[in-house]
Amino acid sequence: LLSVTVLALNACSASNGATAPSAAPGAPEAQSSTIGAAGIGDPDFPTDGNGGYDVEHYGLKLSYDPTSKNLSGTADVRARAAQPLSRFDLDLHGFTVRKVSVDDRPAKFSRQGDELVIHPAGALAKGAVFKVTVDYGGRPDPVRNSSNLGTYGFIPTKDGAFVTSEPNGARTWFPSNDHPADKATFDFDVTVPSGVTVVANGEMRGAPVTSGGRSTFSWREAHPMATYLATITLGKFTVKTGQSAGGIPVYAATDPAFRDGLGMLYSTSAKVTDYWSTVFGPYPFSSTGGVIDDFSAGYALENQTKPMYGGFQPDQSIIAHELAHQWFGDSLSITRWKDLWLNEGFATYAEWLWAEHTGGTSPQKTFEDYYSAKDAPMWKYPPGAAQRDDLFNNSVYVRGAMTLQALRRKIGDDTFFLLLRTWTDQHRYGGVTTDEFIKLAEKLSGRTLTPLFDAWLYKPTRPTLQ
Ligand code: ARG
Ligand code: ZN
């Protein structure tokens, strides 16, 4: 079944040789196909995302009951057809799909693994904007222990749910084009038993509406967002809101177990957001903040406007990291997972900048300490090609950050910080690749930098220092 859908090549997946179709790419039947591909074209994650359309907006109207662990409702997905479409997929894991319609007309659908295959009643023309409505429900089944990623997706907790989806767990709670190459705006209307708080991305649209023992929270993220950064984390939270000194609205929330850390989370998030705005360029979103839940995820995630800390009190360094991701990862998003160092290398470098800013070690000293470990495993793992089975390897973080320090030494502080600000400005809310970063660095510095980037990003050996 998979190879049939892969036959429906779009521009992106045409270069994906991972799944060999039985007809040659570019064969007339493939070119004229009106079937959206089952994947968006990421060679390492061939069925993540989908081909043939671009989502503009998700409108999610959902109810969650922490007792039965049932999540149910409708997803309205507004998209634009990138080709004529007689059939296309959304990504969805688990649940019972009760009904699908396209532009309010009932559509036939089937389930093939994590693909929800939709046949609209009438074919969609290239360029058409259309609305898919999916009525679904059931017990979310988060992704567990797939290639050392831990548990991710919609994770039920005692009092609600912890929702962090990197890299591809959005499908465990809503039908989506589940890949960062397709970003969209979001509306969330989530109903829970009264007493439970819903924390989603962006800002609340008015106070929650309560009736009959249930409350509905409405949130809106008006800036484009990758699916993995979407959240509707639910539970008994204490909330603190206000504004940073620089005028950015702040929303911080903690599970009762972390109540004592709420003040620190709030004030550090405010301070860090203001400081990064002076270093990386204007803050890209309309609010900042963070959430500490009691689910021991063993990681934090840079959910847009609402970084999530899974079962631990974050220190300043982690808060600095997750908020740096608001620029590197959230506003500027990678278009294939191989380029993950553009997120993690930059956010780790931000930790080093924060340390220096607060009177600690300089980035150069941090660099030297790591460099002196001649046998560190990261020298065998080139960070510029994050590996699908070991995506979040330490090298992607630390050797990625070292790449930036090596670059900074080569091009000088002024050009380096101009580069960071030009990078975030030129690609704000967009998609990025490593090649684009290298080209911009070469342009602004007037130097040839491919040998430096080759050695730091792409070679399985410890680079020599120039
Ligand atoms: N991007 C996160 C961070 O560096 C890590 C997410 C890890 N995801 C996972 N499923 N383990 O802060
Ligand atoms: Zn990170």
Coordinates of C-alpha atoms and ligand atoms in Angstrom, one line a residue:
L1 CA 0.0 0.0 0.0
L2 CA 2.8 2.3 0.9
S3 CA 4.5 2.0 -2.5
V4 CA 1.3 2.9 -4.2
T5 CA 1.1 6.2 -2.4
V6 CA 4.8 6.8 -2.8
L7 CA 4.2 6.6 -6.6
A8 CA 2.2 9.8 -6.2
L9 CA 5.3 11.8 -6.3
N10 CA 5.3 15.5 -5.5
A11 CA 8.3 17.8 -6.0
C12 CA 9.7 17.0 -2.6
S13 CA 9.5 13.3 -2.6
A14 CA 10.7 12.9 -6.1
S15 CA 14.3 12.8 -4.8
N16 CA 13.5 10.3 -2.1
G17 CA 15.0 7.0 -3.1
A18 CA 14.3 5.3 0.2
T19 CA 11.2 3.5 -1.0
A20 CA 11.6 2.2 -4.5
P21 CA 8.4 2.5 -6.5
S22 CA 7.7 0.0 -9.3
A23 CA 7.5 2.8 -11.9
A24 CA 10.3 5.2 -12.5
P25 CA 9.9 8.7 -10.9
G26 CA 8.8 11.0 -13.6
A27 CA 6.8 8.4 -15.4
P28 CA 3.7 10.0 -17.0
E29 CA 1.3 8.3 -14.6
A30 CA 3.2 9.6 -11.6
Q31 CA 3.5 13.1 -13.0
S32 CA -0.2 13.3 -13.7
S33 CA -1.2 11.7 -10.4
T34 CA -3.8 13.5 -8.4
I35 CA -2.9 11.5 -5.3
G36 CA -1.1 13.4 -2.5
A37 CA 2.0 11.5 -1.3
A38 CA 2.0 9.7 2.1
G39 CA 5.1 11.7 3.1
I40 CA 6.3 15.3 2.8
G41 CA 9.7 14.2 1.5
D42 CA 12.0 14.0 4.5
P43 CA 14.4 11.2 3.5
D44 CA 14.8 10.0 7.1
F45 CA 11.1 10.1 8.0
P46 CA 9.5 9.0 4.7
T47 CA 5.9 8.9 5.9
D48 CA 6.0 11.9 8.2
G49 CA 3.9 14.8 6.9
N50 CA 2.1 14.4 3.5
G51 CA 2.4 15.7 0.0
G52 CA 0.1 17.6 -2.3
Y53 CA -1.1 20.4 0.1
D54 CA 0.0 23.0 2.6
V55 CA -1.9 23.5 5.8
E56 CA -2.7 27.1 6.7
H57 CA -4.7 26.7 9.9
Y58 CA -5.7 24.0 12.4
G59 CA -8.9 24.6 14.4
L60 CA -9.1 22.0 17.2
K61 CA -12.3 21.7 19.3
L62 CA -11.6 18.9 21.8
S63 CA -12.7 17.6 25.1
Y64 CA -10.6 15.6 27.5
D65 CA -11.7 13.6 30.5
P66 CA -8.7 12.7 32.8
T67 CA -10.7 9.9 34.4
S68 CA -11.6 7.9 31.3
K69 CA -8.6 9.3 29.4
N70 CA -10.9 10.0 26.4
L71 CA -10.0 12.7 24.0
S72 CA -12.7 13.6 21.5
G73 CA -13.8 16.3 19.2
T74 CA -13.3 17.8 15.8
A75 CA -10.3 19.1 13.9
D76 CA -10.8 21.6 11.1
V77 CA -7.8 21.7 8.9
R78 CA -7.6 24.5 6.3
A79 CA -5.2 23.8 3.5
R80 CA -4.2 24.9 0.0
A81 CA -3.8 22.2 -2.7
A82 CA -0.3 22.3 -4.2
Q83 CA -1.5 20.0 -7.0
P84 CA -4.8 18.6 -8.2
L85 CA -6.0 16.2 -5.5
S86 CA -8.4 13.3 -5.8
R87 CA -7.0 11.8 -2.6
F88 CA -4.6 12.9 0.2
D89 CA -3.5 11.9 3.7
L90 CA -3.4 13.4 7.1
D91 CA -1.2 11.8 9.8
L92 CA -3.2 10.4 12.8
H93 CA -2.2 7.7 15.3
G94 CA -4.9 5.7 17.0
F95 CA -8.5 7.0 17.7
T96 CA -11.7 6.1 16.0
V97 CA -12.5 8.4 13.1
R98 CA -16.2 8.9 13.1
K99 CA -16.6 11.2 10.1
V100 CA -14.5 13.2 7.6
S101 CA -15.8 15.9 5.4
V102 CA -14.1 18.2 2.9
D103 CA -15.6 21.6 2.4
D104 CA -18.6 20.3 4.4
R105 CA -19.3 17.4 2.1
P106 CA -18.9 13.9 3.5
A107 CA -15.7 12.2 2.3
K108 CA -14.7 8.6 2.1
F109 CA -11.7 7.7 4.2
S110 CA -9.6 4.8 5.3
R111 CA -6.8 4.1 7.8
Q112 CA -3.4 2.8 6.7
G113 CA -1.1 2.7 9.7
D114 CA -0.7 6.3 10.8
E115 CA -2.1 7.6 7.5
L116 CA -5.7 8.8 7.4
V117 CA -6.4 8.5 3.7
I118 CA -9.1 10.9 2.5
H119 CA -11.1 10.8 -0.8
P120 CA -13.0 14.1 -1.2
A121 CA -16.3 13.8 -2.9
G122 CA -15.0 16.0 -5.7
A123 CA -11.4 16.4 -6.8
L124 CA -9.7 19.6 -5.6
A125 CA -8.0 21.9 -8.1
K126 CA -4.4 23.0 -7.7
G127 CA -4.3 26.2 -5.7
A128 CA -7.8 25.6 -4.1
V129 CA -8.2 26.4 -0.4
F130 CA -10.2 23.7 1.3
K131 CA -11.3 22.7 4.7
V132 CA -11.1 19.1 6.1
T133 CA -13.2 18.4 9.1
V134 CA -12.3 15.2 11.1
D135 CA -14.6 14.0 13.9
Y136 CA -12.6 11.6 16.1
G137 CA -12.1 10.3 19.6
G138 CA -10.6 7.7 21.8
R139 CA -7.7 7.1 24.2
P140 CA -4.5 8.8 23.0
D141 CA -1.6 6.4 22.6
P142 CA 1.6 8.3 23.0
V143 CA 4.8 7.2 21.3
R144 CA 6.9 5.1 23.7
N145 CA 10.6 4.4 23.5
S146 CA 11.0 4.8 19.8
S147 CA 14.7 5.1 19.1
N148 CA 15.8 6.6 22.5
L149 CA 13.3 9.5 22.3
G150 CA 11.5 8.5 25.5
T151 CA 7.7 9.0 25.6
Y152 CA 6.2 11.8 23.6
G153 CA 3.0 13.0 22.1
F154 CA -0.2 13.3 24.2
I155 CA 0.8 11.7 27.5
P156 CA -2.0 11.2 30.1
T157 CA -1.0 12.1 33.7
K158 CA -2.9 11.8 37.0
D159 CA -4.6 15.1 36.7
G160 CA -4.5 15.7 33.0
A161 CA -2.0 15.3 30.2
F162 CA 1.6 16.4 29.4
V163 CA 1.7 17.2 25.7
T164 CA 5.1 17.5 24.0
S165 CA 5.4 16.0 20.5
E166 CA 8.9 16.4 19.1
P167 CA 9.6 15.0 16.6
N168 CA 6.4 13.4 15.3
G169 CA 3.9 13.0 18.1
A170 CA 1.3 15.6 17.0
R171 CA -0.5 12.7 15.3
T172 CA -1.1 11.2 18.7
W173 CA -3.7 13.9 19.4
F174 CA -4.8 15.6 16.2
P175 CA -4.9 14.8 12.5
S176 CA -2.1 16.8 11.0
N177 CA 0.5 17.3 8.3
D178 CA 3.0 16.2 11.0
H179 CA 6.3 17.6 9.9
P180 CA 8.0 21.0 10.6
A181 CA 8.2 21.7 6.8
D182 CA 4.5 22.6 7.0
K183 CA 3.7 25.3 9.6
A184 CA 0.2 26.7 10.3
T185 CA -1.6 28.9 12.7
F186 CA -3.8 27.3 15.5
D187 CA -7.0 27.8 17.4
F188 CA -7.6 25.5 20.4
D189 CA -11.0 25.2 22.2
V190 CA -10.5 22.6 24.8
T191 CA -13.1 21.5 27.3
V192 CA -12.1 19.8 30.6
P193 CA -13.7 19.1 34.0
S194 CA -13.8 22.4 36.0
G195 CA -10.7 22.8 38.2
V196 CA -8.4 21.6 35.4
T197 CA -6.4 24.2 33.5
V198 CA -5.6 24.0 29.8
V199 CA -2.3 25.5 28.7
A200 CA -1.9 25.8 24.9
N201 CA 0.3 27.9 22.7
G202 CA -0.2 31.6 22.1
E203 CA -2.6 33.6 24.1
M204 CA -6.0 32.9 25.8
R205 CA -9.0 34.4 24.1
G206 CA -10.9 35.6 27.1
A207 CA -11.5 33.8 30.4
P208 CA -12.5 30.1 30.4
V209 CA -16.3 29.5 30.0
T210 CA -17.7 27.2 32.7
S211 CA -21.1 25.4 32.8
G212 CA -22.3 22.1 34.1
G213 CA -19.0 21.3 35.8
R214 CA -17.0 21.7 32.6
S215 CA -14.8 24.6 31.5
T216 CA -13.7 25.5 27.9
F217 CA -10.4 27.2 27.4
S218 CA -9.8 29.0 24.1
W219 CA -6.2 29.7 23.0
R220 CA -4.9 31.1 19.7
E221 CA -1.4 30.9 18.2
A222 CA -1.6 33.5 15.4
H223 CA 2.0 32.9 14.2
P224 CA 2.9 29.9 12.0
M225 CA 3.8 26.9 14.2
A226 CA 5.3 23.4 13.5
T227 CA 2.9 20.6 14.6
Y228 CA 5.5 19.2 17.1
L229 CA 5.4 22.5 19.0
A230 CA 1.7 22.5 19.6
T231 CA 0.4 21.7 23.1
I232 CA -2.7 21.4 25.1
T233 CA -1.1 20.5 28.4
L234 CA -3.8 19.9 31.0
G235 CA -3.8 19.6 34.8
K236 CA -4.1 21.3 38.2
F237 CA -1.8 24.3 37.6
T238 CA -0.9 27.4 39.5
V239 CA -0.6 30.2 37.0
K240 CA 1.3 33.5 37.2
T241 CA 0.9 36.1 34.4
G242 CA 2.2 39.6 33.8
Q243 CA 4.7 41.4 31.5
S244 CA 8.4 41.3 31.1
A245 CA 10.4 44.6 31.7
G246 CA 10.6 44.8 27.9
G247 CA 6.8 44.6 27.6
I248 CA 6.3 41.0 26.5
P249 CA 3.3 39.2 28.1
V250 CA 4.4 36.3 30.3
Y251 CA 2.4 33.2 31.3
A252 CA 4.0 30.7 33.7
A253 CA 2.3 27.6 35.2
T254 CA 3.4 24.9 37.6
D255 CA 2.0 21.6 38.8
P256 CA 1.4 21.7 42.6
A257 CA 4.5 19.6 43.1
F258 CA 6.6 22.5 41.7
R259 CA 4.6 25.4 43.1
D260 CA 7.7 26.8 44.9
G261 CA 9.5 27.2 41.5
L262 CA 6.8 29.3 39.9
G263 CA 8.3 32.6 40.8
M264 CA 11.7 31.6 39.4
L265 CA 10.2 30.2 36.3
Y266 CA 8.2 33.3 35.7
S267 CA 11.0 35.9 36.3
T268 CA 13.7 34.0 34.6
S269 CA 11.6 33.4 31.5
A270 CA 10.8 37.1 31.4
K271 CA 14.4 38.1 31.8
V272 CA 15.8 35.6 29.3
T273 CA 13.2 36.6 26.7
D274 CA 14.1 40.2 27.0
Y275 CA 17.8 39.5 26.8
W276 CA 17.6 37.2 23.8
S277 CA 15.5 39.9 22.0
T278 CA 18.6 42.1 22.2
V279 CA 21.0 39.4 21.0
F280 CA 18.9 37.4 18.4
G281 CA 16.6 40.2 17.2
P282 CA 13.0 41.0 18.1
Y283 CA 11.0 38.3 19.9
P284 CA 9.0 36.6 17.2
F285 CA 5.8 35.8 19.2
S286 CA 3.1 37.6 21.2
S287 CA 3.9 36.1 24.6
T288 CA 6.5 34.0 26.4
G289 CA 6.5 31.7 29.5
G290 CA 6.8 28.1 30.5
V291 CA 5.1 25.2 32.2
I292 CA 6.5 22.7 34.8
D293 CA 4.4 19.6 34.9
D294 CA 5.0 16.5 37.1
F295 CA 5.4 14.0 34.3
S296 CA 9.1 12.9 34.4
A297 CA 9.8 13.1 30.7
G298 CA 13.5 13.5 31.3
Y299 CA 13.5 16.4 28.8
A300 CA 12.2 19.9 28.2
L301 CA 10.5 21.0 25.0
E302 CA 10.4 24.4 23.4
N303 CA 6.7 24.4 22.7
Q304 CA 6.0 27.7 20.9
T305 CA 5.5 30.5 23.5
K306 CA 5.2 27.8 26.3
P307 CA 8.3 25.7 26.8
M308 CA 7.4 22.6 28.8
Y309 CA 9.6 21.2 31.6
G310 CA 8.9 17.5 32.2
G311 CA 9.0 16.7 35.9
F312 CA 11.9 18.9 37.1
Q313 CA 12.6 22.4 38.2
P314 CA 14.6 24.0 35.3
D315 CA 17.7 26.0 36.1
Q316 CA 18.5 29.2 34.3
S317 CA 20.5 27.4 31.7
I318 CA 17.7 25.2 30.5
I319 CA 15.3 28.1 30.4
A320 CA 17.8 30.1 28.3
H321 CA 18.0 27.0 26.0
E322 CA 14.3 26.6 25.5
L323 CA 13.7 30.3 25.0
A324 CA 16.5 30.5 22.5
H325 CA 14.6 27.9 20.6
Q326 CA 11.7 30.4 20.1
W327 CA 14.0 32.0 17.5
F328 CA 16.0 28.8 16.5
G329 CA 13.5 26.0 15.9
D330 CA 10.1 27.8 16.4
S331 CA 10.3 31.0 14.3
L332 CA 12.9 29.5 12.0
S333 CA 12.1 25.8 11.5
I334 CA 14.1 23.1 9.9
T335 CA 12.6 21.5 6.8
R336 CA 14.2 18.1 7.4
W337 CA 15.3 16.5 10.6
K338 CA 18.9 16.0 9.5
D339 CA 19.4 19.8 10.1
L340 CA 18.5 19.5 13.8
W341 CA 21.8 21.2 14.8
L342 CA 20.2 24.5 13.5
N343 CA 17.9 24.1 16.5
E344 CA 19.9 22.3 19.2
G345 CA 23.4 23.6 18.4
F346 CA 22.1 27.2 18.5
A347 CA 20.1 26.7 21.7
T348 CA 23.1 25.1 23.3
Y349 CA 25.3 28.0 22.2
A350 CA 22.7 30.2 23.8
E351 CA 23.3 28.4 27.1
W352 CA 27.0 29.4 26.8
L353 CA 26.1 33.0 26.1
W354 CA 23.7 33.1 29.1
A355 CA 26.5 31.7 31.3
E356 CA 28.8 34.5 30.3
H357 CA 26.1 37.1 30.5
T358 CA 25.4 36.1 34.1
G359 CA 29.1 36.3 35.1
G360 CA 30.1 32.7 34.4
T361 CA 32.3 30.9 32.0
S362 CA 32.9 32.3 28.5
P363 CA 31.8 30.4 25.4
Q364 CA 35.5 30.2 24.3
K365 CA 36.4 28.5 27.6
T366 CA 33.4 26.1 27.4
F367 CA 34.5 25.3 23.8
E368 CA 38.1 24.6 25.0
D369 CA 37.0 22.3 27.7
Y370 CA 34.9 20.2 25.3
Y371 CA 37.7 20.3 22.7
S372 CA 40.3 18.9 25.1
A373 CA 38.3 15.7 25.5
K374 CA 40.0 14.0 22.5
D375 CA 38.1 10.7 22.8
A376 CA 34.6 12.1 23.3
P377 CA 31.9 10.2 21.4
M378 CA 30.8 13.3 19.6
W379 CA 33.9 13.3 17.4
K380 CA 32.5 10.2 15.7
Y381 CA 29.0 11.7 15.2
P382 CA 28.9 14.6 12.6
P383 CA 26.3 17.0 14.0
G384 CA 25.3 18.3 10.6
A385 CA 23.6 15.1 9.7
A386 CA 21.4 14.1 12.7
Q387 CA 20.7 10.4 12.5
R388 CA 17.1 9.2 12.5
D389 CA 17.8 6.6 15.2
D390 CA 19.8 8.9 17.4
L391 CA 18.3 12.3 16.5
F392 CA 19.1 14.1 19.8
N393 CA 22.7 12.8 20.2
N394 CA 24.9 15.0 22.4
S395 CA 26.9 15.9 19.3
V396 CA 24.0 17.7 17.7
Y397 CA 23.8 19.9 20.8
V398 CA 27.5 20.3 21.9
R399 CA 29.5 19.9 18.7
G400 CA 26.7 21.9 17.0
A401 CA 27.4 24.7 19.5
M402 CA 31.2 24.3 19.1
T403 CA 30.6 24.9 15.3
L404 CA 29.2 28.3 16.1
Q405 CA 32.1 29.2 18.4
A406 CA 34.6 28.1 15.8
L407 CA 32.7 30.2 13.3
R408 CA 32.7 33.2 15.6
R409 CA 36.4 33.0 16.1
K410 CA 36.9 32.9 12.3
I411 CA 34.6 35.8 11.3
G412 CA 34.8 38.0 14.5
D413 CA 32.2 39.0 17.0
D414 CA 30.6 41.8 15.0
T415 CA 29.9 39.7 11.9
F416 CA 28.9 36.7 14.0
F417 CA 26.2 38.6 15.9
L418 CA 25.1 40.4 12.7
L419 CA 24.8 36.9 11.1
L420 CA 22.5 35.6 13.9
R421 CA 20.2 38.7 13.7
T422 CA 20.2 38.6 9.9
W423 CA 19.4 34.9 9.9
T424 CA 16.4 35.3 12.3
D425 CA 15.2 38.3 10.4
Q426 CA 15.4 36.8 6.9
H427 CA 13.7 33.6 7.7
R428 CA 11.3 34.7 10.4
Y429 CA 8.3 32.2 10.6
G430 CA 9.8 30.2 7.7
G431 CA 11.8 27.1 6.9
V432 CA 15.6 26.8 6.9
T433 CA 18.4 24.5 5.8
T434 CA 22.1 24.3 6.8
D435 CA 23.2 25.3 3.3
E436 CA 21.2 28.6 3.6
F437 CA 23.0 29.3 6.9
I438 CA 26.5 28.6 5.4
K439 CA 25.7 30.8 2.3
L440 CA 24.6 33.7 4.6
A441 CA 27.7 33.3 6.8
E442 CA 29.9 33.4 3.7
K443 CA 28.1 36.4 2.3
L444 CA 28.3 38.5 5.4
S445 CA 31.9 37.6 6.2
G446 CA 33.2 37.7 2.7
R447 CA 35.0 34.5 3.4
T448 CA 35.0 30.9 2.1
L449 CA 33.7 28.9 5.1
T450 CA 32.9 25.5 3.6
P451 CA 36.1 23.9 4.9
L452 CA 35.2 25.0 8.5
F453 CA 31.6 23.8 8.2
D454 CA 32.7 20.6 6.5
A455 CA 35.1 19.8 9.3
W456 CA 32.8 20.7 12.1
L457 CA 29.4 19.5 10.8
Y458 CA 30.1 16.7 8.4
K459 CA 33.3 14.8 9.3
P460 CA 33.4 11.8 11.8
T461 CA 36.6 13.1 13.3
R462 CA 37.7 15.9 15.7
P463 CA 38.4 19.0 13.6
T464 CA 41.9 20.6 13.8
L465 CA 41.9 24.1 15.1
Q466 CA 43.0 26.8 12.5
Ligands
ARG1 N1 14.1 19.9 21.7 C1 14.2 19.4 23.1 C2 15.3 20.2 23.7 O1 16.4 20.2 23.3 C3 14.4 17.9 23.2 C4 13.3 17.1 22.8 C5 13.5 15.6 22.9 N2 12.4 14.9 22.5 C6 12.2 13.6 22.8 N3 11.1 13.0 22.4 N4 13.0 13.0 23.6 O2 15.1 20.9 24.6
ZN2 ZN 16.9 22.0 22.6

